[in-house]
Each structure stands twice: as C-alpha cells, then as structure tokens.
Short mmCIF file of C-alpha atoms (C1' of nucleotides) in Angstrom, two decimals:
data_model
loop_
_atom_site.label_atom_id
_atom_site.label_comp_id
_atom_site.label_asym_id
_atom_site.label_seq_id
_atom_site.Cartn_x
_atom_site.Cartn_y
_atom_site.Cartn_z
CA UNK S 1 -33.68 45.89 -123.12
CA UNK S 2 -30.42 44.21 -122.33
CA UNK S 3 -29.00 44.15 -118.84
CA UNK S 4 -25.47 45.48 -118.56
CA UNK S 5 -23.12 42.64 -117.73
CA UNK S 6 -19.53 43.70 -117.06
CA UNK S 7 -16.85 41.68 -118.80
CA UNK S 8 -14.73 41.81 -115.70
CA UNK S 9 -14.69 43.54 -112.34
CA UNK S 10 -12.02 45.71 -110.85
CA UNK S 11 -11.12 44.82 -107.33
CA UNK S 12 -8.61 46.23 -104.89
CA UNK S 13 -5.01 45.41 -105.75
CA UNK S 14 -4.44 43.67 -102.44
CA UNK S 15 -7.43 41.40 -102.95
CA UNK S 16 -6.34 40.64 -106.46
CA UNK S 17 -2.90 39.67 -105.29
CA UNK S 18 -4.48 37.40 -102.73
CA UNK S 19 -6.55 35.73 -105.42
CA UNK S 20 -3.57 35.27 -107.67
CA UNK S 21 -1.54 33.72 -104.89
CA UNK S 22 -4.39 31.37 -103.99
CA UNK S 23 -4.79 30.36 -107.61
CA UNK S 24 -1.06 29.71 -107.76
CA UNK S 25 -1.19 27.37 -104.78
CA UNK S 26 -4.14 25.52 -106.27
CA UNK S 27 -2.31 25.19 -109.56
CA UNK S 28 0.85 23.84 -107.96
CA UNK S 29 -1.13 21.37 -105.88
CA UNK S 30 -2.94 20.09 -108.94
CA UNK S 31 -0.27 20.12 -111.62
CA UNK S 32 2.96 20.13 -109.68
CA UNK S 33 5.75 21.74 -111.61
CA UNK S 34 3.57 22.04 -114.69
CA UNK S 35 1.47 24.41 -112.62
CA UNK S 36 4.22 27.02 -112.75
CA UNK S 37 2.61 28.57 -115.79
CA UNK S 38 1.23 32.03 -116.28
CA UNK S 39 -1.53 30.65 -118.42
CA UNK S 40 -2.59 27.92 -116.00
CA UNK S 41 -2.53 30.27 -113.04
CA UNK S 42 -4.47 32.89 -114.95
CA UNK S 43 -7.07 30.30 -115.89
CA UNK S 44 -7.30 29.09 -112.28
CA UNK S 45 -7.80 32.65 -111.08
CA UNK S 46 -10.29 33.41 -113.83
CA UNK S 47 -8.34 36.34 -115.19
CA UNK S 48 -6.47 37.10 -118.37
CA UNK S 49 -2.89 36.15 -119.03
CA UNK S 50 -1.56 39.66 -118.94
CA UNK S 51 -2.91 40.52 -115.52
CA UNK S 52 -0.33 38.44 -113.76
CA UNK S 53 2.56 40.41 -115.13
CA UNK S 54 0.70 43.54 -114.18
CA UNK S 55 0.93 42.57 -110.52
CA UNK S 56 4.12 40.60 -110.56
CA UNK S 57 7.10 41.61 -112.72
CA UNK S 58 7.90 37.95 -113.25
CA UNK S 59 6.27 34.68 -112.49
CA UNK S 60 9.08 33.84 -110.08
CA UNK S 61 8.01 36.65 -107.79
CA UNK S 62 4.47 35.33 -107.78
CA UNK S 63 5.72 31.93 -106.71
CA UNK S 64 7.86 33.57 -104.09
CA UNK S 65 4.85 35.37 -102.62
CA UNK S 66 2.87 32.15 -102.68
CA UNK S 67 5.69 30.46 -100.77
CA UNK S 68 5.67 33.21 -98.21
CA UNK S 69 1.93 33.06 -97.73
CA UNK S 70 1.71 29.29 -97.42
CA UNK S 71 4.69 28.93 -95.16
CA UNK S 72 3.78 31.89 -93.02
CA UNK S 73 0.19 30.73 -92.77
CA UNK S 74 1.14 27.29 -91.57
CA UNK S 75 3.64 28.68 -89.08
CA UNK S 76 1.10 31.12 -87.70
CA UNK S 77 -1.53 28.41 -87.47
CA UNK S 78 0.77 26.01 -85.64
CA UNK S 79 1.87 28.75 -83.26
CA UNK S 80 -1.68 29.73 -82.50
CA UNK S 81 -2.86 26.20 -81.86
CA UNK S 82 0.12 25.13 -79.80
CA UNK S 83 -0.11 28.27 -77.69
CA UNK S 84 -3.27 26.78 -76.21
CA UNK S 85 -1.31 24.20 -74.26
CA UNK S 86 -1.26 24.56 -70.50
CA UNK S 87 2.27 23.20 -70.27
CA UNK S 88 5.22 23.06 -72.70
CA UNK S 89 4.65 19.33 -73.04
CA UNK S 90 1.03 19.88 -73.93
CA UNK S 91 1.92 22.60 -76.41
CA UNK S 92 4.30 20.22 -78.12
CA UNK S 93 1.55 17.64 -78.39
CA UNK S 94 -0.76 20.19 -79.94
CA UNK S 95 1.98 21.31 -82.31
CA UNK S 96 2.63 17.73 -83.36
CA UNK S 97 -0.99 16.72 -83.76
CA UNK S 98 -1.79 19.83 -85.74
CA UNK S 99 1.24 19.23 -87.97
CA UNK S 100 -0.43 15.99 -89.01
CA UNK S 101 -3.73 17.70 -89.67
CA UNK S 102 -5.50 18.25 -92.98
CA UNK S 103 -4.13 21.04 -95.12
CA UNK S 104 -0.61 19.99 -94.18
CA UNK S 105 -0.63 16.21 -94.37
CA UNK S 106 -2.04 16.12 -97.85
CA UNK S 107 -0.29 14.41 -100.78
CA UNK S 108 -1.01 17.17 -103.32
CA UNK S 109 0.81 19.54 -101.01
CA UNK S 110 4.02 17.73 -101.85
CA UNK S 111 3.70 19.06 -105.38
CA UNK S 112 3.63 22.58 -103.99
CA UNK S 113 6.63 22.30 -101.71
CA UNK S 114 8.66 20.46 -104.27
CA UNK S 115 8.32 23.46 -106.56
CA UNK S 116 9.39 25.80 -103.80
CA UNK S 117 12.41 23.72 -102.87
CA UNK S 118 13.49 23.43 -106.45
CA UNK S 119 13.66 27.20 -106.66
CA UNK S 120 15.46 27.87 -103.38
CA UNK S 121 18.88 27.12 -104.81
CA UNK S 122 18.54 29.41 -107.80
CA UNK S 123 16.52 32.27 -106.38
CA UNK S 124 17.71 34.64 -103.69
CA UNK S 125 14.13 35.59 -102.89
CA UNK S 126 13.09 32.00 -102.30
CA UNK S 127 16.18 31.41 -100.22
CA UNK S 128 15.32 34.36 -98.01
CA UNK S 129 11.77 33.11 -97.49
CA UNK S 130 13.04 29.62 -96.70
CA UNK S 131 15.48 30.78 -94.07
CA UNK S 132 13.04 33.18 -92.48
CA UNK S 133 10.19 30.71 -92.17
CA UNK S 134 12.41 27.84 -91.09
CA UNK S 135 13.89 29.96 -88.32
CA UNK S 136 10.37 30.83 -87.25
CA UNK S 137 9.35 27.19 -87.04
CA UNK S 138 12.39 26.17 -85.13
CA UNK S 139 12.17 28.99 -82.64
CA UNK S 140 8.73 27.85 -81.60
CA UNK S 141 10.00 24.33 -81.03
CA UNK S 142 13.07 25.67 -79.24
CA UNK S 143 10.94 27.58 -76.80
CA UNK S 144 8.73 24.62 -75.91
CA UNK S 145 11.65 22.21 -75.73
CA UNK S 146 13.66 24.67 -73.66
CA UNK S 147 10.83 25.13 -71.19
CA UNK S 148 10.22 21.42 -71.07
CA UNK S 149 13.87 20.73 -70.34
CA UNK S 150 13.79 23.36 -67.60
CA UNK S 151 10.68 21.87 -66.02
CA UNK S 152 12.17 18.41 -66.09
CA UNK S 153 15.39 19.56 -64.48
CA UNK S 154 17.45 18.10 -67.30
CA UNK S 155 21.19 18.64 -67.62
CA UNK S 156 22.01 21.31 -70.20
CA UNK S 157 21.16 20.20 -73.72
CA UNK S 158 21.69 21.81 -77.10
CA UNK S 159 18.12 22.98 -77.52
CA UNK S 160 18.71 24.27 -81.00
CA UNK S 161 19.92 20.88 -82.15
CA UNK S 162 16.98 19.20 -80.45
CA UNK S 163 14.51 21.50 -82.19
CA UNK S 164 16.26 20.83 -85.48
CA UNK S 165 15.90 17.10 -84.93
CA UNK S 166 12.23 17.22 -83.99
CA UNK S 167 11.51 19.45 -86.96
CA UNK S 168 13.43 17.06 -89.21
CA UNK S 169 11.45 14.12 -87.87
CA UNK S 170 8.21 15.94 -88.63
CA UNK S 171 9.40 16.93 -92.10
CA UNK S 172 10.72 13.47 -92.87
CA UNK S 173 7.50 11.78 -91.84
CA UNK S 174 5.51 14.27 -93.86
CA UNK S 175 7.65 13.65 -96.91
CA UNK S 176 7.48 9.89 -96.55
CA UNK S 177 3.75 9.94 -96.05
CA UNK S 178 3.04 12.27 -98.96
CA UNK S 179 5.05 10.04 -101.26
CA UNK S 180 3.10 7.00 -100.09
CA UNK S 181 0.25 7.52 -97.60
CA UNK S 182 -0.03 3.79 -97.10
CA UNK S 183 3.34 3.54 -95.40
CA UNK S 184 1.97 4.48 -92.02
CA UNK S 185 -1.10 6.07 -90.50
CA UNK S 186 -1.34 9.57 -89.15
CA UNK S 187 -1.79 8.20 -85.65
CA UNK S 188 1.41 6.19 -85.98
CA UNK S 189 3.22 9.29 -87.15
CA UNK S 190 2.01 11.22 -84.16
CA UNK S 191 3.12 8.38 -81.89
CA UNK S 192 6.62 8.48 -83.37
CA UNK S 193 6.92 12.19 -82.65
CA UNK S 194 5.41 11.90 -79.18
CA UNK S 195 7.87 9.13 -78.47
CA UNK S 196 10.70 11.41 -79.47
CA UNK S 197 9.46 14.15 -77.14
CA UNK S 198 9.05 11.63 -74.32
CA UNK S 199 12.62 10.51 -74.84
CA UNK S 200 13.77 14.11 -74.88
CA UNK S 201 11.92 14.88 -71.65
CA UNK S 202 13.51 11.82 -70.07
CA UNK S 203 16.95 13.14 -70.96
CA UNK S 204 17.66 10.39 -73.47
CA UNK S 205 19.45 12.76 -75.83
CA UNK S 206 21.53 14.57 -73.24
CA UNK S 207 24.62 12.49 -73.86
CA UNK S 208 24.70 13.13 -77.62
CA UNK S 209 23.31 16.63 -77.79
CA UNK S 210 25.63 18.23 -75.28
CA UNK S 211 25.84 21.93 -75.02
CA UNK S 212 28.83 23.17 -77.02
CA UNK S 213 26.83 22.92 -80.22
CA UNK S 214 28.58 25.53 -82.26
CA UNK D 1 47.68 13.03 -145.59
CA UNK D 2 44.80 13.61 -143.24
CA UNK D 3 44.19 11.41 -140.24
CA UNK D 4 40.68 9.98 -140.09
CA UNK D 5 38.78 11.51 -137.24
CA UNK D 6 35.37 9.91 -136.64
CA UNK D 7 32.46 12.26 -136.07
CA UNK D 8 31.18 9.97 -133.37
CA UNK D 9 31.76 6.53 -131.96
CA UNK D 10 29.37 3.66 -131.62
CA UNK D 11 29.38 2.05 -128.25
CA UNK D 12 27.42 -0.78 -126.73
CA UNK D 13 23.80 0.05 -126.01
CA UNK D 14 24.18 -0.72 -122.32
CA UNK D 15 27.12 1.59 -121.98
CA UNK D 16 25.28 4.30 -123.87
CA UNK D 17 22.32 3.99 -121.55
CA UNK D 18 24.65 4.28 -118.61
CA UNK D 19 26.15 7.46 -120.06
CA UNK D 20 22.75 8.95 -120.72
CA UNK D 21 21.58 8.21 -117.21
CA UNK D 22 24.74 9.72 -115.74
CA UNK D 23 24.35 12.81 -117.88
CA UNK D 24 20.76 13.07 -116.71
CA UNK D 25 21.79 13.04 -113.07
CA UNK D 26 24.44 15.66 -113.73
CA UNK D 27 21.89 17.80 -115.52
CA UNK D 28 19.35 17.57 -112.74
CA UNK D 29 21.98 18.35 -110.12
CA UNK D 30 23.08 21.42 -112.02
CA UNK D 31 19.86 22.85 -113.39
CA UNK D 32 17.21 21.32 -111.19
CA UNK D 33 13.89 21.07 -112.95
CA UNK D 34 15.23 22.93 -115.94
CA UNK D 35 17.57 19.98 -116.39
CA UNK D 36 14.66 17.81 -117.47
CA UNK D 37 15.34 18.63 -121.08
CA UNK D 38 16.28 16.39 -123.95
CA UNK D 39 18.55 19.07 -125.31
CA UNK D 40 20.37 19.77 -122.06
CA UNK D 41 20.84 16.10 -121.32
CA UNK D 42 22.06 15.44 -124.83
CA UNK D 43 24.54 18.28 -124.52
CA UNK D 44 25.74 16.99 -121.15
CA UNK D 45 26.23 13.52 -122.60
CA UNK D 46 27.93 14.90 -125.70
CA UNK D 47 25.48 13.28 -128.09
CA UNK D 48 22.84 14.51 -130.50
CA UNK D 49 19.29 15.35 -129.55
CA UNK D 50 17.72 12.44 -131.34
CA UNK D 51 19.79 9.75 -129.67
CA UNK D 52 17.88 10.01 -126.45
CA UNK D 53 14.59 9.08 -128.05
CA UNK D 54 16.39 6.23 -129.75
CA UNK D 55 17.12 4.67 -126.36
CA UNK D 56 14.17 5.93 -124.38
CA UNK D 57 10.70 6.21 -125.92
CA UNK D 58 10.09 9.30 -123.85
CA UNK D 59 12.11 11.52 -121.60
CA UNK D 60 10.05 10.39 -118.62
CA UNK D 61 11.42 6.89 -118.92
CA UNK D 62 14.96 8.22 -118.93
CA UNK D 63 14.28 10.07 -115.71
CA UNK D 64 12.70 6.95 -114.29
CA UNK D 65 15.81 4.93 -115.04
CA UNK D 66 17.98 7.63 -113.53
CA UNK D 67 15.85 7.50 -110.39
CA UNK D 68 16.25 3.76 -110.22
CA UNK D 69 20.01 3.92 -110.66
CA UNK D 70 20.60 6.66 -108.11
CA UNK D 71 18.28 5.25 -105.50
CA UNK D 72 19.46 1.70 -105.99
CA UNK D 73 23.08 2.76 -105.93
CA UNK D 74 22.74 4.59 -102.65
CA UNK D 75 20.79 1.75 -101.07
CA UNK D 76 23.39 -0.79 -102.19
CA UNK D 77 26.21 1.38 -100.91
CA UNK D 78 24.62 1.90 -97.52
CA UNK D 79 23.87 -1.80 -97.21
CA UNK D 80 27.41 -2.73 -98.09
CA UNK D 81 29.01 -0.29 -95.69
CA UNK D 82 26.70 -1.01 -92.79
CA UNK D 83 27.16 -4.76 -93.23
CA UNK D 84 30.70 -4.24 -91.95
CA UNK D 85 29.48 -3.63 -88.42
CA UNK D 86 30.29 -6.26 -85.82
CA UNK D 87 27.06 -5.63 -83.98
CA UNK D 88 23.64 -4.28 -85.00
CA UNK D 89 24.40 -1.12 -83.06
CA UNK D 90 27.67 -0.69 -84.93
CA UNK D 91 25.96 -1.34 -88.25
CA UNK D 92 23.46 1.39 -87.47
CA UNK D 93 26.28 3.79 -86.70
CA UNK D 94 27.94 2.97 -89.99
CA UNK D 95 24.63 3.36 -91.81
CA UNK D 96 24.04 6.74 -90.21
CA UNK D 97 27.53 8.09 -90.74
CA UNK D 98 27.57 6.99 -94.35
CA UNK D 99 24.18 8.59 -94.92
CA UNK D 100 25.82 11.89 -94.08
CA UNK D 101 28.69 11.24 -96.42
CA UNK D 102 29.57 13.06 -99.62
CA UNK D 103 27.50 12.11 -102.63
CA UNK D 104 24.42 12.03 -100.43
CA UNK D 105 24.71 15.08 -98.23
CA UNK D 106 25.24 17.45 -101.10
CA UNK D 107 23.00 20.46 -101.79
CA UNK D 108 22.86 19.98 -105.56
CA UNK D 109 21.44 16.52 -104.91
CA UNK D 110 18.29 18.19 -103.62
CA UNK D 111 17.61 19.39 -107.15
CA UNK D 112 17.73 15.80 -108.34
CA UNK D 113 15.41 14.32 -105.75
CA UNK D 114 12.98 17.18 -106.04
CA UNK D 115 12.51 16.32 -109.69
CA UNK D 116 11.94 12.68 -108.84
CA UNK D 117 9.42 13.44 -106.13
CA UNK D 118 7.53 15.81 -108.36
CA UNK D 119 7.01 13.00 -110.83
CA UNK D 120 6.00 10.28 -108.38
CA UNK D 121 2.41 11.46 -108.15
CA UNK D 122 1.84 11.58 -111.87
CA UNK D 123 3.89 8.64 -113.10
CA UNK D 124 3.18 5.02 -112.30
CA UNK D 125 6.77 4.10 -113.16
CA UNK D 126 8.21 6.60 -110.73
CA UNK D 127 5.77 5.49 -108.07
CA UNK D 128 6.89 1.90 -108.48
CA UNK D 129 10.55 2.86 -108.16
CA UNK D 130 9.80 4.95 -105.10
CA UNK D 131 7.96 2.20 -103.29
CA UNK D 132 10.50 -0.43 -104.17
CA UNK D 133 13.55 1.51 -103.08
CA UNK D 134 11.89 2.88 -99.96
CA UNK D 135 10.94 -0.61 -98.87
CA UNK D 136 14.53 -1.65 -99.47
CA UNK D 137 15.86 1.14 -97.26
CA UNK D 138 13.47 0.47 -94.49
CA UNK D 139 14.03 -3.26 -94.45
CA UNK D 140 17.71 -2.73 -93.78
CA UNK D 141 16.91 -0.48 -90.85
CA UNK D 142 14.26 -2.89 -89.63
CA UNK D 143 16.73 -5.72 -89.51
CA UNK D 144 19.32 -3.78 -87.53
CA UNK D 145 16.75 -2.28 -85.19
CA UNK D 146 15.10 -5.65 -84.69
CA UNK D 147 18.38 -7.31 -83.84
CA UNK D 148 19.31 -4.45 -81.57
CA UNK D 149 16.00 -4.70 -79.73
CA UNK D 150 16.50 -8.43 -79.36
CA UNK D 151 20.02 -8.03 -78.00
CA UNK D 152 18.86 -5.41 -75.52
CA UNK D 153 16.03 -7.58 -74.30
CA UNK D 154 13.49 -4.86 -74.98
CA UNK D 155 9.77 -5.41 -74.70
CA UNK D 156 8.12 -5.94 -78.08
CA UNK D 157 8.21 -2.79 -80.21
CA UNK D 158 6.74 -1.97 -83.57
CA UNK D 159 10.00 -2.31 -85.47
CA UNK D 160 8.50 -1.18 -88.74
CA UNK D 161 7.34 2.07 -87.18
CA UNK D 162 10.73 2.55 -85.56
CA UNK D 163 12.50 2.07 -88.89
CA UNK D 164 10.10 4.51 -90.50
CA UNK D 165 10.87 7.08 -87.84
CA UNK D 166 14.65 6.72 -88.09
CA UNK D 167 14.45 6.90 -91.85
CA UNK D 168 12.27 10.00 -91.58
CA UNK D 169 14.75 11.60 -89.22
CA UNK D 170 17.55 10.94 -91.70
CA UNK D 171 15.50 12.26 -94.60
CA UNK D 172 14.32 15.29 -92.70
CA UNK D 173 17.83 16.24 -91.65
CA UNK D 174 19.04 15.73 -95.18
CA UNK D 175 16.30 17.96 -96.55
CA UNK D 176 16.89 20.65 -93.98
CA UNK D 177 20.61 20.61 -94.53
CA UNK D 178 20.40 20.69 -98.31
CA UNK D 179 18.09 23.70 -98.15
CA UNK D 180 20.53 25.47 -95.85
CA UNK D 181 23.83 23.76 -95.00
CA UNK D 182 24.56 26.37 -92.36
CA UNK D 183 21.71 25.20 -90.15
CA UNK D 184 23.76 22.48 -88.55
CA UNK D 185 26.96 20.56 -89.13
CA UNK D 186 27.22 17.03 -90.38
CA UNK D 187 28.59 15.94 -87.02
CA UNK D 188 25.61 17.44 -85.25
CA UNK D 189 23.30 15.61 -87.61
CA UNK D 190 25.01 12.34 -86.88
CA UNK D 191 24.72 13.03 -83.16
CA UNK D 192 20.98 13.59 -83.49
CA UNK D 193 20.55 10.23 -85.19
CA UNK D 194 22.84 8.41 -82.81
CA UNK D 195 20.88 9.90 -79.95
CA UNK D 196 17.70 8.52 -81.46
CA UNK D 197 19.21 5.04 -81.72
CA UNK D 198 20.50 5.27 -78.15
CA UNK D 199 17.01 6.16 -76.99
CA UNK D 200 15.59 3.30 -79.00
CA UNK D 201 18.07 0.84 -77.52
CA UNK D 202 17.17 2.09 -74.06
CA UNK D 203 13.53 1.31 -74.70
CA UNK D 204 12.46 4.96 -74.70
CA UNK D 205 9.98 4.44 -77.52
CA UNK D 206 8.43 1.23 -76.24
CA UNK D 207 5.46 2.97 -74.65
CA UNK D 208 4.44 4.82 -77.83
CA UNK D 209 5.46 2.31 -80.47
CA UNK D 210 3.69 -0.70 -79.04
CA UNK D 211 3.26 -3.74 -81.12
CA UNK D 212 -0.22 -3.76 -82.66
CA UNK D 213 0.94 -1.34 -85.31
CA UNK D 214 -1.43 -2.24 -88.10
"C1'" DA U 1 -23.65 62.53 -117.42
"C1'" DT U 2 -18.89 63.09 -118.46
"C1'" DG U 3 -14.11 62.56 -117.88
"C1'" DC U 4 -10.04 60.20 -115.79
"C1'" DT U 5 -7.44 56.87 -113.80
"C1'" DT U 6 -5.79 52.45 -114.20
"C1'" DA U 7 -7.13 47.67 -113.67
"C1'" DT U 8 -7.76 44.47 -117.19
"C1'" DT U 9 -7.67 42.33 -121.58
"C1'" DG U 10 -5.81 39.55 -125.41
"C1'" DA U 11 -3.01 39.39 -129.40
"C1'" DA U 12 1.87 39.19 -130.76
"C1'" DC U 13 6.64 37.93 -130.11
"C1'" DA U 14 10.72 35.21 -129.63
"C1'" DT U 15 12.13 30.91 -127.14
"C1'" DT U 16 12.15 26.48 -125.78
"C1'" DC U 17 10.25 22.29 -125.53
"C1'" DG U 18 9.53 16.83 -127.00
"C1'" DT U 19 9.09 13.95 -130.74
"C1'" DG U 20 9.34 12.10 -135.56
"C1'" DC U 21 11.97 10.85 -139.29
"C1'" DA U 22 14.97 10.45 -143.24
"C1'" DA U 23 19.79 10.63 -144.12
"C1'" DG U 24 24.49 9.54 -142.69
"C1'" DA U 25 28.24 6.84 -140.97
"C1'" DG U 26 30.75 3.68 -137.68
"C1'" DC U 27 32.17 -0.97 -137.35
"C1'" DG U 28 31.70 -5.98 -137.45
"C1'" DC U 29 31.27 -9.55 -140.80
"C1'" DT U 30 31.98 -12.05 -144.91
"C1'" DA N 1 37.52 -4.59 -149.70
"C1'" DG N 2 33.03 -3.97 -149.43
"C1'" DC N 3 28.45 -5.20 -147.70
"C1'" DG N 4 24.96 -4.34 -144.26
"C1'" DC N 5 23.12 -3.58 -139.75
"C1'" DT N 6 21.89 -0.09 -136.73
"C1'" DC N 7 23.74 3.39 -133.94
"C1'" DT N 8 23.83 8.21 -134.58
"C1'" DT N 9 22.82 12.63 -136.42
"C1'" DG N 10 20.24 17.01 -136.87
"C1'" DC N 11 16.56 19.28 -139.17
"C1'" DA N 12 11.49 19.99 -139.03
"C1'" DC N 13 7.23 20.29 -136.87
"C1'" DG N 14 3.53 21.73 -133.63
"C1'" DA N 15 2.69 22.91 -129.04
"C1'" DA N 16 3.57 25.55 -125.05
"C1'" DT N 17 6.25 28.77 -122.60
"C1'" DG N 18 7.11 34.06 -120.35
"C1'" DT N 19 6.90 38.64 -121.37
"C1'" DT N 20 5.51 42.97 -123.79
"C1'" DC N 21 2.26 46.31 -125.10
"C1'" DA N 22 -1.43 48.88 -127.21
"C1'" DA N 23 -6.31 48.93 -126.70
"C1'" DT N 24 -10.37 48.50 -123.77
"C1'" DA N 25 -13.54 49.40 -120.21
"C1'" DA N 26 -14.75 49.49 -115.15
"C1'" DG N 27 -15.71 52.54 -111.48
"C1'" DC N 28 -14.80 56.70 -108.97
"C1'" DA N 29 -14.82 61.79 -108.88
"C1'" DT N 30 -16.55 65.79 -110.58
#
DNA sequence: ATGCTTATTGAACATTCGTGCAAGAGCGCT
DNA sequence: AGCGCTCTTGCACGAATGTTCAATAAGCAT
C-alpha cells in the first residue's frame, strides 16, 4: 500500500505570485544580476521553469513586481515606524534609525537594487515604479521636515529640496556602506543624518535652500 | 591598378587597450548590463571578437580596467579642478560644482556604475578598485574639510565622518538625479551641498560628529 | 466516483553568451 | 625584397539564456 504523494500542489494564484516575487528577491540578493534568470528563480521558488511565464508574460514584469513589492514594503514600514514619533523631530529620528536597520542596511541588498536601477532606463514599467515610490518616500520626509520647520519658526525654506537632500544623504550612506561596510558604523551613519536634521532645525540651510525652488 | 587597403591596422598594445576600455565604457553607457558582452564591445571598438581575449584573459578583467580608468579619471579631474581654489572653502565649492558637471551628472553614466557596483561583491579585483578610489575621493574631501575646520576655529570634529557624509550626499544626489533628472535641477543640487558645507563650517555638526569616531 | 477546469510540468526551440584556437596578415627589421 | 614576430581575425564549441507549448495531474464541483 503506497501513500499518495502529490508531485506538486496547486495554490491560489495570488499566493503563488507572492512566492515567485519572494524567490526573485532572494535570487537577486544572492546572485546579483545573474539572478535575473527564469531557471534560477524557478529553482529558488521550487517550481518548474514554465510556471513563471504562466504568471508573468515576461521575466521583466516579474522583476518589476518584485521592485514594487520591495520598495513599497520598505516605504510602508518606514512610514509606520516613524508615525510613532510624538514630534516631527522624533519621527525623523525613528525614520533615520529604521533606515539603518536590518533588511535595509544589508550588503546583499545592493545586488537587488542595482538590478532594479539598471532596468529603470530601459523599461517604462520600472521607471513608473521608481517615480511612484520615490515620491512616496520624499513626501513622508517633506511632511516631517515641514512640520519641524514650522515648529522651529524657521524662515521659509524649500522643503522639497530639503527632503531631497536628506533622502540623498540616506541613499548615499547606504550605497557607500553596502559597497564597503567597514567604511563607517551604523551608529556613525545615524549620527551624520541626525546632524543634518539638527542643522536643518537650526536654520542652517535657509540661506541656500530659499523658497523659489522651481 | 588597385590601391592597397589594409583589412586592419596594428597599433601599439597600450593604445589598443585604451580603445578597448573606451569602447567598454561606451557600451555600458548605452546598453547597461547588456553591454557587458565581448561581441558588443568588440563591435563598438571596431575590432574582431577574439581580440578582446587576446588583451584581457577574461571579460571581467576588461571591466575592471574600465572601472579603474573611469574612477581614476574622475578623481584626478576633481582633484585638479578643486586645487585651483584659493581657500579650502573655495576648493570645496569647485569640487562640488565640478561634481555636477557634464560627464559625471549624466543619466547614461548610471548604467556604467551600476554594472561596476554589481560586480564589486563577487570580484576581488573590483573590490580593490572600489576601495582604492573611494579612499582617494574621501581623502581629498578630508583635507579640505580639515583645513576649513582649522581656519574656522571649530572644536574638534570627526573629519573622516564629515567627508563620508559629504561624499554620500554627493553620491545620493547623483543617484537620485540619474534615475530621474526632473526631480531637481543641477543648481539646486549644488545649493544642497553648499548648504551642507556652510553648516559644517558653522560647526553645526560638531555635537553629533564628535571626535572619538572609531 | 467521475468529470472539468486550469495550475503545473518539462521538453524543445532559437539566441546569445564567453572562450579557445588555428589561420591570416600588418609592419618592423635585416 | 623578404623574413619573422605577433597582432588580428573569425569560426567552432559547449553552456546558458527566455519563451513556447502540448501533456499532465491536482483539486473542486457534481
């Protein structure tokens, strides 16, 4: 008497998509650009090669969905955490500290983003995801920085430019650190960002980031 | 009477290497990751497929040399330009403005760097180039920032951390702008960096970037 | 139980890739 | 003028790629 053992299991399409996207992210983190491979992703997800094209017309669309999930997930997480701050200044500190947390500050993650960035220029889908998620990020920072400037009674400042700069500082530190984690410690990175916010709150950028903007 | 027209010309090995490296950079700028291809590079250089492996044992070494040339060239250029400043503060302004200049602030360049970064984690050669050129960049900034802090009579500050932060701000703005040049103008980017240097010169970061460092 | 829907499989296809290698030819040297 | 070094060529090879598609079988409904 032999027990029936199914060769595979059918699961709900949405769950399967989720699994495929997760496998994609794992693949990119491990293999970098070489992870953009139907066969590698299929192996990582434990499914057959053909299943991927059943759910995604092309591998590019799978990557695009993975981009959306990762980027959206991080943005949502940062928003949720920073919302716990009692003041704008405190929210910014939470946002900064969480940006340096595990799952974000992680060298293999560079391999993932590098793939995404390399596709932005040639894919309209990727470009759309990039612009949408970046705007989301920046708006959060704009709100906190705007409130902080209001609380501090600062002269009018180009908040959008300030948010762009803080975001760039975060991104640049992340990039530098992922390329060589020995360059500086996470705590030092946080201190650099906190210093920037302190300077902002003290009105140090008012002279350069005056309002006209665009 | 038929004029002799050579099928190809022999040139000095060094010049040929130069041509191959230039073709590589052009390829990466145009095709991104797809430009990492012996055939595409050979076509861009106007030579046969086999010639590349004659000069470089593997395509990875060609990319590595291209990385070294591009990175070293930019570093040398920035050093040369910024050396023209009469004061450390002026040198920093020149460094910043030149960092936003053409040839650096250029969206296709993102495709080049993205390829380099994707290889740093898996190639010891690329890692070595990365660390060497990054240290070179930062040392220049450290010198100017150190002199500026001395001139301003600031309390002791972790200059290395400050240079890391300014470099990260530059990199982050570059990345953001290359992904979407409409986000902000070059002049705004320069203003953000100048504002950071102003704040540094005013001692705004002294409290966070205190000396112990590491 | 039986049938139906369709999620899932895996082989097949045409491309493209990097590298190896023997043949060819440019160009300096005698 | 012709020898010879080696730069240069381009075909050949195996491996890996994305996509297609007919066949299979899981799991729900009847």
